[in-house]
Amino acid sequence: MAKGRSLLFAWLFLLMIFAAPFSDAQNAQNRNPERAKIGKLGQVNQEDVPIYLKPNVRSRVLCKAKNEQYVVLRNLTSEWATVVMADGSNGYIQAKYVDRLPFEVGIKPETSVNEFRISGQAMVSRNGSWQSQLISEAMKYIGTPYKWGGTDLRSGVDCSGFVQELYKQFGIRLPRTAEEQATVGMPVARLDQLEMGDRLYFTDGGRTRITHTGIYIGNGYFIHSSKSSGGVATEFLSEKWLRVLVDARR
């Protein structure tokens, strides 16, 4: 593969995460005209899928994409998807091998990876708002063990119980399960509109239903109770989580 013609992989997307909306690109541009739109986010659904120089299977193969690899799409027809290469040129992948995801990809010139790091302490902003107090309270329970069906913030709690109990402390009553909670509150249309205290909702691997939730704490991080993390912990919204993030509520 020629130097400079590699795909825009997931690491590039992570640098641009807060320029990516849940909704359509036109609204995004109206809200922030200085942001440069690149394309739509796609995900390869097969292993070793060829990316061609031209939209023809007899054309030269530029590289091969891995299964579940992210790509940035300029165009998608019934037969071909136009893929943005690292040097800004076009590559082509057969449309049947790529799934279009509900994100636009754009980048702000001043965006840097340093914007997505935190010091490990609760971030207090918005002048002591209840949301910042909620995050400060949530951070107190880091290390509480995960317990399926649990609602005790100190002895054991599951993901939706963690969110429900924290919000209850601030006078907000939420349903018990993540799937039910995702129907309550104002939708947050874009990733770059997320504010601390917003609730995040994730689907299962088959994208059939909402099965997990957490609370956004700022700078690309969220806090949740997770079995895989051993309990309450903070995590970065990496590609692992973006892959299954389907809703955000305020």
CSV table of C-alpha atoms in Angstrom, one decimal:
chain,number,residue,atom,x,y,z
A,1,MET,CA,0.0,0.0,0.0
A,2,ALA,CA,1.4,3.4,-1.0
A,3,LYS,CA,2.4,5.8,1.8
A,4,GLY,CA,-0.3,8.3,2.7
A,5,ARG,CA,-3.1,6.2,1.1
A,6,SER,CA,-4.2,4.3,4.2
A,7,LEU,CA,-7.7,4.5,5.5
A,8,LEU,CA,-9.0,7.0,8.1
A,9,PHE,CA,-9.1,4.5,11.0
A,10,ALA,CA,-10.9,4.7,14.3
A,11,TRP,CA,-8.0,6.7,16.0
A,12,LEU,CA,-8.8,9.6,13.7
A,13,PHE,CA,-12.5,9.3,14.5
A,14,LEU,CA,-11.7,9.5,18.2
A,15,LEU,CA,-9.8,12.7,17.7
A,16,MET,CA,-12.9,14.1,16.0
A,17,ILE,CA,-15.5,12.6,18.4
A,18,PHE,CA,-17.0,15.8,19.5
A,19,ALA,CA,-17.6,17.0,15.9
A,20,ALA,CA,-19.8,13.9,15.3
A,21,PRO,CA,-23.6,14.3,15.6
A,22,PHE,CA,-26.4,11.8,16.3
A,23,SER,CA,-28.6,13.7,13.8
A,24,ASP,CA,-28.2,15.1,10.3
A,25,ALA,CA,-25.3,17.1,8.9
A,26,GLN,CA,-27.2,20.1,7.8
A,27,ASN,CA,-28.3,20.9,11.4
A,28,ALA,CA,-24.7,20.4,12.5
A,29,GLN,CA,-23.4,22.9,10.0
A,30,ASN,CA,-26.0,25.4,11.0
A,31,ARG,CA,-25.0,25.1,14.6
A,32,ASN,CA,-21.3,25.3,14.0
A,33,PRO,CA,-20.5,26.6,10.5
A,34,GLU,CA,-16.7,26.7,11.1
A,35,ARG,CA,-16.7,22.9,11.6
A,36,ALA,CA,-15.5,21.1,8.5
A,37,LYS,CA,-17.7,18.1,7.5
A,38,ILE,CA,-15.7,15.1,6.2
A,39,GLY,CA,-18.4,12.5,5.7
A,40,LYS,CA,-20.5,9.8,7.3
A,41,LEU,CA,-19.2,7.0,9.6
A,42,GLY,CA,-19.3,3.5,8.4
A,43,GLN,CA,-18.2,0.1,9.7
A,44,VAL,CA,-16.9,-2.8,7.7
A,45,ASN,CA,-18.8,-6.0,8.3
A,46,GLN,CA,-16.5,-8.6,6.7
A,47,GLU,CA,-12.8,-9.6,7.1
A,48,ASP,CA,-10.2,-8.5,4.6
A,49,VAL,CA,-12.5,-6.4,2.4
A,50,PRO,CA,-10.7,-4.8,-0.6
A,51,ILE,CA,-10.6,-1.0,-1.0
A,52,TYR,CA,-10.2,-0.3,-4.7
A,53,LEU,CA,-8.7,2.7,-6.6
A,54,LYS,CA,-11.9,2.9,-8.7
A,55,PRO,CA,-15.5,1.5,-8.3
A,56,ASN,CA,-14.6,-1.6,-10.1
A,57,VAL,CA,-13.6,-5.0,-8.7
A,58,ARG,CA,-11.0,-5.2,-11.5
A,59,SER,CA,-9.4,-2.0,-10.3
A,60,ARG,CA,-6.2,-1.9,-8.3
A,61,VAL,CA,-6.6,-2.8,-4.6
A,62,LEU,CA,-5.3,0.0,-2.4
A,63,CYS,CA,-5.6,-1.9,0.9
A,64,LYS,CA,-7.8,-4.4,2.7
A,65,ALA,CA,-10.1,-3.4,5.6
A,66,LYS,CA,-10.6,-5.5,8.7
A,67,ASN,CA,-13.9,-6.7,10.1
A,68,GLU,CA,-15.5,-4.0,12.3
A,69,GLN,CA,-13.0,-1.4,11.1
A,70,TYR,CA,-14.4,2.2,11.0
A,71,VAL,CA,-14.2,4.0,7.7
A,72,VAL,CA,-15.4,7.5,6.7
A,73,LEU,CA,-17.8,7.6,3.8
A,74,ARG,CA,-18.2,10.4,1.3
A,75,ASN,CA,-21.0,8.6,-0.7
A,76,LEU,CA,-22.9,5.4,-0.5
A,77,THR,CA,-25.0,3.9,-3.3
A,78,SER,CA,-26.6,0.4,-3.7
A,79,GLU,CA,-23.3,-1.0,-5.1
A,80,TRP,CA,-20.4,1.2,-4.0
A,81,ALA,CA,-19.3,3.2,-1.0
A,82,THR,CA,-16.8,6.0,-1.5
A,83,VAL,CA,-14.2,5.9,1.3
A,84,VAL,CA,-12.0,8.8,2.5
A,85,MET,CA,-8.3,7.9,2.4
A,86,ALA,CA,-5.7,9.4,4.7
A,87,ASP,CA,-4.5,11.8,2.0
A,88,GLY,CA,-8.0,13.0,1.2
A,89,SER,CA,-8.4,11.0,-1.9
A,90,ASN,CA,-11.2,8.5,-2.6
A,91,GLY,CA,-11.2,4.7,-2.3
A,92,TYR,CA,-14.0,2.4,-3.1
A,93,ILE,CA,-15.6,-0.5,-1.2
A,94,GLN,CA,-18.5,-2.6,-2.3
A,95,ALA,CA,-21.6,-1.3,-0.4
A,96,LYS,CA,-22.6,-4.8,0.8
A,97,TYR,CA,-19.4,-4.9,3.0
A,98,VAL,CA,-20.0,-1.7,4.9
A,99,ASP,CA,-22.7,-0.6,7.3
A,100,ARG,CA,-23.6,3.1,7.6
A,101,LEU,CA,-23.7,4.3,11.2
A,102,PRO,CA,-25.8,7.2,12.5
A,103,PHE,CA,-22.9,9.7,12.8
A,104,GLU,CA,-21.5,12.5,10.7
A,105,VAL,CA,-17.7,13.0,10.9
A,106,GLY,CA,-16.3,16.5,11.0
A,107,ILE,CA,-13.3,18.1,12.6
A,108,LYS,CA,-12.6,21.4,14.2
A,109,PRO,CA,-9.1,22.8,13.4
A,110,GLU,CA,-8.3,23.4,17.0
A,111,THR,CA,-9.3,19.9,18.2
A,112,SER,CA,-6.4,18.0,19.8
A,113,VAL,CA,-6.1,14.7,21.7
A,114,ASN,CA,-5.3,16.6,24.9
A,115,GLU,CA,-8.9,17.8,25.0
A,116,PHE,CA,-9.9,14.2,25.8
A,117,ARG,CA,-7.9,13.7,29.0
A,118,ILE,CA,-9.0,14.3,32.5
A,119,SER,CA,-7.0,14.6,35.8
A,120,GLY,CA,-8.9,11.8,37.5
A,121,GLN,CA,-10.9,14.2,39.7
A,122,ALA,CA,-14.5,15.2,39.3
A,123,MET,CA,-14.8,18.1,36.9
A,124,VAL,CA,-16.7,21.0,38.5
A,125,SER,CA,-18.0,23.5,36.0
A,126,ARG,CA,-21.2,25.3,35.2
A,127,ASN,CA,-20.8,27.2,38.5
A,128,GLY,CA,-21.8,24.5,41.0
A,129,SER,CA,-24.9,23.3,39.0
A,130,TRP,CA,-26.7,20.3,40.3
A,131,GLN,CA,-25.2,18.3,37.4
A,132,SER,CA,-21.6,19.0,38.6
A,133,GLN,CA,-22.8,18.0,42.1
A,134,LEU,CA,-24.2,14.8,40.7
A,135,ILE,CA,-20.9,14.0,39.1
A,136,SER,CA,-19.1,14.7,42.3
A,137,GLU,CA,-21.5,12.4,44.1
A,138,ALA,CA,-21.1,9.7,41.5
A,139,MET,CA,-17.3,9.7,41.9
A,140,LYS,CA,-17.7,8.8,45.6
A,141,TYR,CA,-18.9,5.4,44.6
A,142,ILE,CA,-16.0,4.4,42.4
A,143,GLY,CA,-15.1,0.8,43.4
A,144,THR,CA,-18.6,-0.2,44.5
A,145,PRO,CA,-19.0,-3.8,43.2
A,146,TYR,CA,-21.3,-4.7,40.3
A,147,LYS,CA,-24.4,-6.6,41.3
A,148,TRP,CA,-27.1,-7.5,38.8
A,149,GLY,CA,-30.4,-6.1,40.0
A,150,GLY,CA,-28.6,-4.2,42.8
A,151,THR,CA,-29.6,-0.7,43.8
A,152,ASP,CA,-27.3,0.0,46.8
A,153,LEU,CA,-24.6,2.5,45.9
A,154,ARG,CA,-22.3,1.2,48.5
A,155,SER,CA,-22.8,-2.6,48.7
A,156,GLY,CA,-23.6,-3.4,45.1
A,157,VAL,CA,-25.4,-1.9,42.1
A,158,ASP,CA,-26.0,-2.6,38.4
A,159,CYS,CA,-25.8,0.0,35.6
A,160,SER,CA,-29.4,1.2,35.6
A,161,GLY,CA,-29.6,1.0,39.4
A,162,PHE,CA,-26.5,3.3,39.7
A,163,VAL,CA,-28.0,5.9,37.4
A,164,GLN,CA,-31.5,5.6,39.0
A,165,GLU,CA,-30.2,6.0,42.6
A,166,LEU,CA,-27.9,8.9,41.8
A,167,TYR,CA,-30.6,10.9,40.0
A,168,LYS,CA,-33.1,10.1,42.8
A,169,GLN,CA,-30.8,12.0,45.2
A,170,PHE,CA,-31.4,15.1,43.0
A,171,GLY,CA,-35.2,14.7,42.9
A,172,ILE,CA,-35.4,13.0,39.5
A,173,ARG,CA,-37.3,9.8,39.3
A,174,LEU,CA,-36.2,7.4,36.6
A,175,PRO,CA,-37.5,3.9,35.6
A,176,ARG,CA,-35.6,0.9,36.8
A,177,THR,CA,-34.2,-0.5,33.6
A,178,ALA,CA,-31.8,1.1,31.0
A,179,GLU,CA,-34.3,0.5,28.2
A,180,GLU,CA,-37.1,2.3,30.1
A,181,GLN,CA,-34.8,5.1,31.2
A,182,ALA,CA,-33.9,5.9,27.6
A,183,THR,CA,-37.4,7.0,26.9
A,184,VAL,CA,-37.3,9.7,29.6
A,185,GLY,CA,-35.8,13.2,29.2
A,186,MET,CA,-34.7,15.4,26.4
A,187,PRO,CA,-32.7,13.7,23.6
A,188,VAL,CA,-29.2,15.0,23.0
A,189,ALA,CA,-28.8,15.1,19.3
A,190,ARG,CA,-25.0,15.4,18.9
A,191,LEU,CA,-22.0,14.0,20.7
A,192,ASP,CA,-20.5,17.5,20.8
A,193,GLN,CA,-23.6,18.7,22.7
A,194,LEU,CA,-23.0,16.3,25.6
A,195,GLU,CA,-22.8,17.9,29.0
A,196,MET,CA,-21.9,16.5,32.4
A,197,GLY,CA,-24.8,14.7,33.9
A,198,ASP,CA,-26.3,13.5,30.6
A,199,ARG,CA,-27.3,9.9,30.5
A,200,LEU,CA,-25.8,7.6,27.9
A,201,TYR,CA,-27.5,4.5,26.6
A,202,PHE,CA,-25.9,1.5,24.9
A,203,THR,CA,-27.3,-1.4,22.9
A,204,ASP,CA,-26.2,-5.0,23.0
A,205,GLY,CA,-23.9,-6.5,20.4
A,206,GLY,CA,-26.8,-7.4,18.1
A,207,ARG,CA,-28.2,-3.9,18.3
A,208,THR,CA,-31.6,-5.3,19.3
A,209,ARG,CA,-32.2,-3.5,22.5
A,210,ILE,CA,-30.7,-1.1,25.1
A,211,THR,CA,-28.9,-3.0,27.8
A,212,HIS,CA,-26.5,-0.6,29.4
A,213,THR,CA,-26.3,3.0,30.7
A,214,GLY,CA,-23.9,5.4,32.3
A,215,ILE,CA,-23.5,9.1,33.1
A,216,TYR,CA,-21.3,11.5,31.0
A,217,ILE,CA,-18.7,13.3,33.2
A,218,GLY,CA,-17.0,15.5,30.5
A,219,ASN,CA,-14.0,15.4,28.2
A,220,GLY,CA,-15.1,12.2,26.5
A,221,TYR,CA,-15.4,10.2,29.8
A,222,PHE,CA,-18.4,8.6,31.5
A,223,ILE,CA,-19.0,6.8,34.8
A,224,HIS,CA,-21.0,3.6,35.1
A,225,SER,CA,-21.4,0.3,37.0
A,226,SER,CA,-20.1,-2.4,34.7
A,227,LYS,CA,-19.6,-6.1,35.3
A,228,SER,CA,-16.5,-6.1,33.1
A,229,SER,CA,-15.0,-3.3,35.1
A,230,GLY,CA,-15.8,-5.0,38.4
A,231,GLY,CA,-18.2,-2.3,39.5
A,232,VAL,CA,-18.4,1.5,39.4
A,233,ALA,CA,-15.7,3.0,37.3
A,234,THR,CA,-14.9,5.8,34.8
A,235,GLU,CA,-14.1,5.0,31.1
A,236,PHE,CA,-13.3,6.9,28.0
A,237,LEU,CA,-15.9,6.7,25.1
A,238,SER,CA,-13.6,4.6,23.0
A,239,GLU,CA,-14.6,3.0,19.7
A,240,LYS,CA,-15.7,0.0,21.8
A,241,TRP,CA,-18.4,2.1,23.4
A,242,LEU,CA,-19.2,4.3,20.4
A,243,ARG,CA,-19.9,1.2,18.5
A,244,VAL,CA,-22.9,0.5,20.7
A,245,LEU,CA,-23.9,4.0,21.8
A,246,VAL,CA,-27.4,4.6,20.6
A,247,ASP,CA,-29.0,7.4,22.7
A,248,ALA,CA,-28.2,10.2,25.1
A,249,ARG,CA,-30.8,11.9,27.4
A,250,ARG,CA,-30.8,15.0,29.6
